[in-house]
Tab-separated table of C-alpha atoms in Angstrom:
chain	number	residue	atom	x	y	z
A	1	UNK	CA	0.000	0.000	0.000
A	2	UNK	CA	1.306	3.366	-0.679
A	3	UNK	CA	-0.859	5.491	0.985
A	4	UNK	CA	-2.603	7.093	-2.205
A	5	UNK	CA	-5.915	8.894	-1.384
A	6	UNK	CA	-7.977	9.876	-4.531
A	7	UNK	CA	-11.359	12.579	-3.801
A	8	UNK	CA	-13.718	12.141	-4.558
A	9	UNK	CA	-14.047	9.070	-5.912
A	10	UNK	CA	-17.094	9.647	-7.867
A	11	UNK	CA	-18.427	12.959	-9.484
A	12	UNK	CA	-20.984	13.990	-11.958
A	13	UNK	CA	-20.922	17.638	-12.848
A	14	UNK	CA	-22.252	19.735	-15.672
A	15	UNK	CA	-20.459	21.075	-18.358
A	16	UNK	CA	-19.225	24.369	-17.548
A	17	UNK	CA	-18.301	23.903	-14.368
A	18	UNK	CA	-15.306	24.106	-12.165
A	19	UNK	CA	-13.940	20.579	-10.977
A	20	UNK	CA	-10.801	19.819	-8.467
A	21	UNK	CA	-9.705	16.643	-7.791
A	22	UNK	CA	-7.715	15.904	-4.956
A	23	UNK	CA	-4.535	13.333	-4.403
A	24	UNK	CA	-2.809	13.101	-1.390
A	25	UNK	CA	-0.189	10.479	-0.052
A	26	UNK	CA	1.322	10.114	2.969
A	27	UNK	CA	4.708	8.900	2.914
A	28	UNK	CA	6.200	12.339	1.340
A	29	UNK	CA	7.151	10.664	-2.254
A	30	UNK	CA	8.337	13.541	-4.641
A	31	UNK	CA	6.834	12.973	-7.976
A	32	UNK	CA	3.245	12.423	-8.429
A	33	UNK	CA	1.335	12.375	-11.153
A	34	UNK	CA	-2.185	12.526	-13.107
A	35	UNK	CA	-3.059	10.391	-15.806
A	36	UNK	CA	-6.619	9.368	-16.956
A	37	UNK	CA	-7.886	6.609	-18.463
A	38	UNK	CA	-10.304	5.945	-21.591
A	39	UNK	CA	-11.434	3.122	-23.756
A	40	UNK	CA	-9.495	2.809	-26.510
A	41	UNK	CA	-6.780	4.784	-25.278
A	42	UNK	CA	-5.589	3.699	-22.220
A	43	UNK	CA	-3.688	5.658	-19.650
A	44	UNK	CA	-2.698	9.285	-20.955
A	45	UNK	CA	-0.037	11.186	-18.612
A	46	UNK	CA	-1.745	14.740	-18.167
A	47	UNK	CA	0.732	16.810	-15.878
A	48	UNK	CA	3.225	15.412	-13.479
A	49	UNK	CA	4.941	16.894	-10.720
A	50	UNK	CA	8.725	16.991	-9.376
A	51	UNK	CA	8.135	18.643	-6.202
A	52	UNK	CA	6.303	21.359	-4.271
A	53	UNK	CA	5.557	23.919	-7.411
A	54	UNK	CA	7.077	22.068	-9.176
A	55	UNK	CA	5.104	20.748	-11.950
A	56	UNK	CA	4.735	20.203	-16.143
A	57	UNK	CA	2.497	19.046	-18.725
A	58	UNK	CA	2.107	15.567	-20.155
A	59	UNK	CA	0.795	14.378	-22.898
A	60	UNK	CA	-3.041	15.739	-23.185
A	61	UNK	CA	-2.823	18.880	-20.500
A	62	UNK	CA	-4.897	21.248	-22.718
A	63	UNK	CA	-8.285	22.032	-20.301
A	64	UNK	CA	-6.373	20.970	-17.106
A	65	UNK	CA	-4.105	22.901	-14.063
A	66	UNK	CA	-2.407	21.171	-11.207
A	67	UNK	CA	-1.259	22.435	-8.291
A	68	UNK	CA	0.919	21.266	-5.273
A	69	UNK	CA	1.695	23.567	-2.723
A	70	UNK	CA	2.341	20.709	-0.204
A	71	UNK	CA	4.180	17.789	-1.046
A	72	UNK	CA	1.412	15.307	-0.056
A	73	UNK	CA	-1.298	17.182	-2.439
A	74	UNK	CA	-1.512	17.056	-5.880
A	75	UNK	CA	-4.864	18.673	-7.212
A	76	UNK	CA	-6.001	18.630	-10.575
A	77	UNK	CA	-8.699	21.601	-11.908
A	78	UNK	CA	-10.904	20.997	-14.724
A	79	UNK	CA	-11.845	25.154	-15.507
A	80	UNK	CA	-14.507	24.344	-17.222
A	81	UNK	CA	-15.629	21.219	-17.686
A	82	UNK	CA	-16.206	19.501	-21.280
A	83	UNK	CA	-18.092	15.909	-21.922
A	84	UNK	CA	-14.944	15.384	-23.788
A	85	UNK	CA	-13.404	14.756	-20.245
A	86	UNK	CA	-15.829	12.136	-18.621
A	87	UNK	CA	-13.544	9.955	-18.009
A	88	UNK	CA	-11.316	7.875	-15.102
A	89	UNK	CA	-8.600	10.170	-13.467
A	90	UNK	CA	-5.791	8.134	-11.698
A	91	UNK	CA	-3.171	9.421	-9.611
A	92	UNK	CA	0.524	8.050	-8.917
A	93	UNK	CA	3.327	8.429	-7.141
A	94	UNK	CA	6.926	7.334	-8.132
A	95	UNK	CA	8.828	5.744	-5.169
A	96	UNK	CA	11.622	4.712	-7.787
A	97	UNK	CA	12.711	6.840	-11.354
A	98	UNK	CA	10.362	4.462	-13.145
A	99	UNK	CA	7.887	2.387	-11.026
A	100	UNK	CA	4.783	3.985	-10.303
A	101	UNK	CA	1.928	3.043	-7.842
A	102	UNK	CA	-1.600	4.478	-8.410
A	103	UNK	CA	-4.403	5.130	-6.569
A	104	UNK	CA	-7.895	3.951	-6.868
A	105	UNK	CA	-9.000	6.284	-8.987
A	106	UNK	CA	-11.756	9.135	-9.559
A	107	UNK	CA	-14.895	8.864	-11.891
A	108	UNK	CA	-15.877	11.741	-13.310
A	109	UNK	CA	-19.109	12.441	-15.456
A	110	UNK	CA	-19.284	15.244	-17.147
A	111	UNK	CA	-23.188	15.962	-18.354
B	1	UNK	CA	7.388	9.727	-30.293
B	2	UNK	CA	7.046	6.497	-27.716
B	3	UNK	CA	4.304	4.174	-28.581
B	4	UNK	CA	3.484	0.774	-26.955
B	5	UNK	CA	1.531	-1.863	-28.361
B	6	UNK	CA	-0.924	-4.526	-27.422
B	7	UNK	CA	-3.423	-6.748	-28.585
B	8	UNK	CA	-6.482	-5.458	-27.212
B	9	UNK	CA	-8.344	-9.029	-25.844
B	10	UNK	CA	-6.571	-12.621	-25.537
B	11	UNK	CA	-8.946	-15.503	-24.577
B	12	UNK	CA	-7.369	-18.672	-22.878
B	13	UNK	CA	-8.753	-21.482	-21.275
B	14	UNK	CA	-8.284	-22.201	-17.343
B	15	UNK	CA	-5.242	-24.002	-16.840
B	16	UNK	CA	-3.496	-23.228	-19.666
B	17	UNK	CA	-0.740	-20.409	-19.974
B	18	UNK	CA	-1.349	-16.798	-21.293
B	19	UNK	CA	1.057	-15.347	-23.060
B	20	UNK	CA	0.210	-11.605	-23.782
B	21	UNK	CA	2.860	-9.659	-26.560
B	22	UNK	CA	3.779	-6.162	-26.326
B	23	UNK	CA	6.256	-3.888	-28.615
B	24	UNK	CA	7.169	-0.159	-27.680
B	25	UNK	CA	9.476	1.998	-30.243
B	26	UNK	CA	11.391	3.948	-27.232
B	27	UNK	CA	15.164	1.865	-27.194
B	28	UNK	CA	16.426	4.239	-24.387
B	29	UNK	CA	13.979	2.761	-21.778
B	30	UNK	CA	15.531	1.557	-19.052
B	31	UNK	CA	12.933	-0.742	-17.131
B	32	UNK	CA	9.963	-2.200	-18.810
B	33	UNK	CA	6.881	-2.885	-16.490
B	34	UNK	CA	3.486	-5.051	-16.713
B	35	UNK	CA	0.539	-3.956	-14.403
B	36	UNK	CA	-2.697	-5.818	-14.163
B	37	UNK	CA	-6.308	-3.826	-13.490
B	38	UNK	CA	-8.866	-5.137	-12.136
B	39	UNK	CA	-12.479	-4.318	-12.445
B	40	UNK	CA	-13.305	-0.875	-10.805
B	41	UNK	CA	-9.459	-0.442	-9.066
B	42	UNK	CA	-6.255	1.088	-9.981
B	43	UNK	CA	-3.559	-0.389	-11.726
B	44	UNK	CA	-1.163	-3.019	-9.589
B	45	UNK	CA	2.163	-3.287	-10.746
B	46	UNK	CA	3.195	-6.969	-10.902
B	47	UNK	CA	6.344	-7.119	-12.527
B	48	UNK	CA	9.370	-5.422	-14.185
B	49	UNK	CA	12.429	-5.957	-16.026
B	50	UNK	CA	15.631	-4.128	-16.765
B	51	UNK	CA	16.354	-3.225	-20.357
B	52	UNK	CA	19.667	-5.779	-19.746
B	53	UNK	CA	17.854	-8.595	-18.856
B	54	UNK	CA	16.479	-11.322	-20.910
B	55	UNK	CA	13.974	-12.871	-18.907
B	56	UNK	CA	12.588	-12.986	-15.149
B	57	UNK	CA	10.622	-15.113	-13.492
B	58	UNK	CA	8.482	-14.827	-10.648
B	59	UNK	CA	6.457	-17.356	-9.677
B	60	UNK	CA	3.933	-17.885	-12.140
B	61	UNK	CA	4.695	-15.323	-13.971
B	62	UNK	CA	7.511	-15.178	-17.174
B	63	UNK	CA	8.942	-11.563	-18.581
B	64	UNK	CA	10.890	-12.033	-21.700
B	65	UNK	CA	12.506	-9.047	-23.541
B	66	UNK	CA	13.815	-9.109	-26.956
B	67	UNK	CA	15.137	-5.920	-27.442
B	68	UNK	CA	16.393	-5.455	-30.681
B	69	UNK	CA	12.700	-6.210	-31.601
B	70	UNK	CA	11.606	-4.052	-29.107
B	71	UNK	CA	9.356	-6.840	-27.614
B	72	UNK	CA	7.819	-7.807	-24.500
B	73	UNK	CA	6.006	-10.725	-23.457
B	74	UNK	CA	4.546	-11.882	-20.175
B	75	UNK	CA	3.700	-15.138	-19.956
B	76	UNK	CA	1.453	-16.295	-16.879
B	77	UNK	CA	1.710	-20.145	-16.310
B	78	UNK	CA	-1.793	-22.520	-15.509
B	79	UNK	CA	-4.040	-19.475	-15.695
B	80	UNK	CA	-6.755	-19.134	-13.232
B	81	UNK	CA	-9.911	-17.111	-12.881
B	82	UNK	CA	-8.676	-14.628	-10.706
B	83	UNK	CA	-6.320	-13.620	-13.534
B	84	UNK	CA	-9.157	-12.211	-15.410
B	85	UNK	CA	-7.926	-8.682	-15.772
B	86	UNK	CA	-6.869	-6.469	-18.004
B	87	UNK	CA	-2.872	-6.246	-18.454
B	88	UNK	CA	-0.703	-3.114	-19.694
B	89	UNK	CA	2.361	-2.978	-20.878
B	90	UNK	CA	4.474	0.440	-19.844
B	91	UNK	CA	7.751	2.226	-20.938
B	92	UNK	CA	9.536	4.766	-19.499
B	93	UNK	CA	8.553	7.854	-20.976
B	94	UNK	CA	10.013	11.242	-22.650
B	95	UNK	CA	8.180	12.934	-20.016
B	96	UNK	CA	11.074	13.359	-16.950
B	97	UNK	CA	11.247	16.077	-14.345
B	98	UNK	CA	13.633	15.874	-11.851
B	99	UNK	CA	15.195	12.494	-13.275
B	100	UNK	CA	11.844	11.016	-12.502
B	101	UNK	CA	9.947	9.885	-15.501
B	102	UNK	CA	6.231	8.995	-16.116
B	103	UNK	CA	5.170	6.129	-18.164
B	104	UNK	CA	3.783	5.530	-21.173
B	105	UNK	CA	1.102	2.744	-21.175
B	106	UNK	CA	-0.201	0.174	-23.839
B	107	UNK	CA	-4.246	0.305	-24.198
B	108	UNK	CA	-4.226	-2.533	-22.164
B	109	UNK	CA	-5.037	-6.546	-23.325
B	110	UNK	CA	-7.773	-7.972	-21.466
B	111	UNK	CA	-7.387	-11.316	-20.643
B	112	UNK	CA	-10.544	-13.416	-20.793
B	113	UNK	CA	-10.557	-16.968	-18.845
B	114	UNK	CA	-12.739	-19.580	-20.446
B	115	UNK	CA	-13.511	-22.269	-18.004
């Protein structure tokens, strides 16, 4: 177990609106993580994070911020939310410069 | 860019071995990894190997890398129910921060277990 805590685990919103969703872990691992998860697509790395403010964009970041201002959070903000991004948002931690461990994910619906 | 491919569904009986095939394109990647998903839950990573390595074996469970075909196999011996799942394949990626890099994933194969 490494401690991953996704919130909340399952949301449906309307498009438009303002979404956060929360990771936290509690053994003080540096890089975390946000990738979500589609059919027919598999996992897509959105923004990752080295350290406290520390963070950068992955491979499909366009409509999503992150944020950490304490190394156990990582929160990701949908601005506006799109149908486009109903999907299942997982969060990971690196103990290791490769291995990652993931959380339990989040389910969002976006109506 | 990286890309990493799998079949998308492989259908065995019980008792009989799985073998599930990946390639990936990136020849700098240093580990390879295989995680297995179960229905409604994260991924679990069960196994990796190091880009120097031929094979491992743990358990029930046989990684073989050819890589100068860029290809990965896991093969999971006498196959049981419980290894209904679906499986990715993942590569380090180009995405690093702080020497730490993310992964790039396969679309997954999911293993079907016929009794």
């Amino acid at each position: 177990d490494a401690g991953i805590t996704q919130s909340p685990r399952h949301k449906v919103t309307e498009t438009g609106t303002p979404v956060t969703l929360r990771c936290h872990q509690t053994e003080n691992h540096r890089y975390m993580y946000w990738y979500r998860q589609d059919p027919g697509h598999g996992l897509r790395l959105i923004h990752y994070s080295y350290g406290v403010k520390d963070t950068d964009k992955g491979e499909v970041s366009d409509g999503y911020s992150v944020s950490r201002s304490k190394t156990e959070d990582f929160l990701l903000t949908l601005e506006s939310a799109t149908s486009s991004q109903t999907s299942v948002y997982f969060c990971a931690i690196s103990i290791t410069s490769g291995e990652l461990f993931f959380g339990e994910g989040s389910r969002l619906t976006v109506l | 860019g990286e890309d990493v491919e799998q079949s998308l569904f492989l259908s065995v009986r019980e008792g009989d071995s799985s073998v599930i095939n990946c390639t990936y394109t990136d020849s700098s990647s240093t580990y390879l990894y295989w995680y297995k998903q179960e229905p409604g839950a994260g991924l679990q990573l069960l196994t990796y190997i190091f880009s120097n390595m031929d094979m491992k074996q743990d358990q029930r469970l046989t990684v073989l890398l050819n890589k100068k075909d860029k290809h990965l196999s896991l093969r999971i011996a006498d196959t049981q129910t419980g290894d209904s799942a679906i499986y990715f394949c993942a590569e380090s990626s180009k995405y690093s921060g702080g020497g730490a890099d993310g992964l790039t994933f396969g679309k997954g194969t999911h293993l079907i277990i016929q009794p």
